[in-house]
Amino acid sequence: MATVTTKHFSAVEYIKKLREANFTEAQADVVVEIIEQQAQTIQEQNTKITQLESRELATKSDILKTEIRIMLLMAAGFASMFGILAKGFHWF
């Protein structure tokens, strides 16, 4: 699975650390907002990847249904060829 994991992010703790590093409140708010937007984007991408992966996976039932359809088409083709040969060689 090609998803990206994220750790829990505490905006309050992060803002505190930024304030301790002499960021203004406005600067700290902007940094946290950007980080939250990036986390949201990652989550959306993970959701899209999961949806795509689940659509691409075939179940055993899907494969069996496809094989049965192919076998029915082959049987119909064989029956048609047999009918053509029977008509051509006057078997009936």
PDB file of C-alpha atoms in Angstrom:
ATOM      1  CA  MET A   1       0.000   0.000   0.000  1.00  0.00           C
ATOM      2  CA  ALA A   2       1.418   3.366  -0.992  1.00  0.00           C
ATOM      3  CA  THR A   3       0.037   5.525   1.784  1.00  0.00           C
ATOM      4  CA  VAL A   4       1.910   8.099   3.813  1.00  0.00           C
ATOM      5  CA  THR A   5       1.447   7.986   7.559  1.00  0.00           C
ATOM      6  CA  THR A   6       1.399  11.033   9.779  1.00  0.00           C
ATOM      7  CA  LYS A   7       1.996  11.308  13.495  1.00  0.00           C
ATOM      8  CA  HIS A   8      -0.481  13.027  15.762  1.00  0.00           C
ATOM      9  CA  PHE A   9      -0.002  16.781  15.511  1.00  0.00           C
ATOM     10  CA  SER A  10      -0.824  19.075  18.423  1.00  0.00           C
ATOM     11  CA  ALA A  11      -1.271  22.605  17.133  1.00  0.00           C
ATOM     12  CA  VAL A  12      -1.296  24.052  20.639  1.00  0.00           C
ATOM     13  CA  GLU A  13       2.062  22.470  21.560  1.00  0.00           C
ATOM     14  CA  TYR A  14       3.588  23.495  18.251  1.00  0.00           C
ATOM     15  CA  ILE A  15       2.452  27.115  18.650  1.00  0.00           C
ATOM     16  CA  LYS A  16       3.962  27.134  22.162  1.00  0.00           C
ATOM     17  CA  LYS A  17       7.307  25.958  20.779  1.00  0.00           C
ATOM     18  CA  LEU A  18       7.211  28.558  18.010  1.00  0.00           C
ATOM     19  CA  ARG A  19       6.417  31.295  20.523  1.00  0.00           C
ATOM     20  CA  GLU A  20       9.352  30.126  22.670  1.00  0.00           C
ATOM     21  CA  ALA A  21      11.539  30.462  19.568  1.00  0.00           C
ATOM     22  CA  ASN A  22      10.469  34.130  19.315  1.00  0.00           C
ATOM     23  CA  PHE A  23       7.864  33.709  16.557  1.00  0.00           C
ATOM     24  CA  THR A  24       5.053  36.208  16.771  1.00  0.00           C
ATOM     25  CA  GLU A  25       1.579  34.833  17.329  1.00  0.00           C
ATOM     26  CA  ALA A  26       0.660  35.661  13.721  1.00  0.00           C
ATOM     27  CA  GLN A  27       3.740  33.832  12.388  1.00  0.00           C
ATOM     28  CA  ALA A  28       3.045  30.813  14.576  1.00  0.00           C
ATOM     29  CA  ASP A  29      -0.586  30.720  13.416  1.00  0.00           C
ATOM     30  CA  VAL A  30       0.469  30.792   9.748  1.00  0.00           C
ATOM     31  CA  VAL A  31       3.018  27.996  10.232  1.00  0.00           C
ATOM     32  CA  VAL A  32       0.468  25.791  12.006  1.00  0.00           C
ATOM     33  CA  GLU A  33      -2.157  26.531   9.361  1.00  0.00           C
ATOM     34  CA  ILE A  34       0.232  25.449   6.601  1.00  0.00           C
ATOM     35  CA  ILE A  35       1.115  22.258   8.434  1.00  0.00           C
ATOM     36  CA  GLU A  36      -2.573  21.425   8.982  1.00  0.00           C
ATOM     37  CA  GLN A  37      -3.294  22.045   5.283  1.00  0.00           C
ATOM     38  CA  GLN A  38      -0.450  19.711   4.322  1.00  0.00           C
ATOM     39  CA  ALA A  39      -1.759  17.032   6.713  1.00  0.00           C
ATOM     40  CA  GLN A  40      -5.223  17.396   5.153  1.00  0.00           C
ATOM     41  CA  THR A  41      -3.741  17.050   1.643  1.00  0.00           C
ATOM     42  CA  ILE A  42      -1.851  13.919   2.669  1.00  0.00           C
ATOM     43  CA  GLN A  43      -5.027  12.430   4.160  1.00  0.00           C
ATOM     44  CA  GLU A  44      -6.974  13.187   0.961  1.00  0.00           C
ATOM     45  CA  GLN A  45      -4.244  11.575  -1.153  1.00  0.00           C
ATOM     46  CA  ASN A  46      -4.253   8.493   1.096  1.00  0.00           C
ATOM     47  CA  THR A  47      -8.020   8.228   0.682  1.00  0.00           C
ATOM     48  CA  LYS A  48      -7.745   8.488  -3.112  1.00  0.00           C
ATOM     49  CA  ILE A  49      -4.968   5.879  -3.211  1.00  0.00           C
ATOM     50  CA  THR A  50      -7.002   3.508  -1.051  1.00  0.00           C
ATOM     51  CA  GLN A  51     -10.047   3.956  -3.286  1.00  0.00           C
ATOM     52  CA  LEU A  52      -8.010   3.298  -6.427  1.00  0.00           C
ATOM     53  CA  GLU A  53      -6.353   0.242  -4.936  1.00  0.00           C
ATOM     54  CA  SER A  54      -9.669  -1.239  -3.831  1.00  0.00           C
ATOM     55  CA  ARG A  55     -11.161  -0.724  -7.303  1.00  0.00           C
ATOM     56  CA  GLU A  56      -8.230  -2.388  -9.018  1.00  0.00           C
ATOM     57  CA  LEU A  57      -8.318  -5.572  -6.945  1.00  0.00           C
ATOM     58  CA  ALA A  58     -10.416  -8.388  -8.375  1.00  0.00           C
ATOM     59  CA  THR A  59     -12.000 -10.947  -6.099  1.00  0.00           C
ATOM     60  CA  LYS A  60     -12.038 -14.680  -6.771  1.00  0.00           C
ATOM     61  CA  SER A  61     -15.712 -14.295  -7.604  1.00  0.00           C
ATOM     62  CA  ASP A  62     -14.928 -11.658 -10.265  1.00  0.00           C
ATOM     63  CA  ILE A  63     -12.326 -13.927 -11.847  1.00  0.00           C
ATOM     64  CA  LEU A  64     -14.659 -16.937 -11.770  1.00  0.00           C
ATOM     65  CA  LYS A  65     -17.475 -14.959 -13.414  1.00  0.00           C
ATOM     66  CA  THR A  66     -15.111 -13.817 -16.165  1.00  0.00           C
ATOM     67  CA  GLU A  67     -13.842 -17.354 -16.748  1.00  0.00           C
ATOM     68  CA  ILE A  68     -17.405 -18.688 -16.972  1.00  0.00           C
ATOM     69  CA  ARG A  69     -18.303 -16.035 -19.543  1.00  0.00           C
ATOM     70  CA  ILE A  70     -15.240 -16.902 -21.608  1.00  0.00           C
ATOM     71  CA  MET A  71     -16.103 -20.607 -21.454  1.00  0.00           C
ATOM     72  CA  LEU A  72     -19.693 -19.884 -22.547  1.00  0.00           C
ATOM     73  CA  LEU A  73     -18.436 -17.819 -25.477  1.00  0.00           C
ATOM     74  CA  MET A  74     -16.045 -20.608 -26.464  1.00  0.00           C
ATOM     75  CA  ALA A  75     -18.875 -23.172 -26.223  1.00  0.00           C
ATOM     76  CA  ALA A  76     -21.120 -20.978 -28.389  1.00  0.00           C
ATOM     77  CA  GLY A  77     -18.323 -20.612 -30.927  1.00  0.00           C
ATOM     78  CA  PHE A  78     -17.734 -24.357 -30.950  1.00  0.00           C
ATOM     79  CA  ALA A  79     -21.457 -25.009 -31.408  1.00  0.00           C
ATOM     80  CA  SER A  80     -21.580 -22.523 -34.286  1.00  0.00           C
ATOM     81  CA  MET A  81     -18.559 -24.111 -35.985  1.00  0.00           C
ATOM     82  CA  PHE A  82     -20.085 -27.564 -35.504  1.00  0.00           C
ATOM     83  CA  GLY A  83     -23.326 -26.334 -37.081  1.00  0.00           C
ATOM     84  CA  ILE A  84     -21.437 -24.879 -40.053  1.00  0.00           C
ATOM     85  CA  LEU A  85     -19.445 -28.084 -40.523  1.00  0.00           C
ATOM     86  CA  ALA A  86     -22.578 -30.227 -40.185  1.00  0.00           C
ATOM     87  CA  LYS A  87     -24.347 -28.121 -42.796  1.00  0.00           C
ATOM     88  CA  GLY A  88     -21.341 -28.179 -45.125  1.00  0.00           C
ATOM     89  CA  PHE A  89     -20.793 -31.930 -44.882  1.00  0.00           C
ATOM     90  CA  HIS A  90     -24.517 -32.713 -44.862  1.00  0.00           C
ATOM     91  CA  TRP A  91     -24.360 -34.537 -41.522  1.00  0.00           C
ATOM     92  CA  PHE A  92     -27.952 -33.582 -40.783  1.00  0.00           C
TER      93      PHE A  92
END
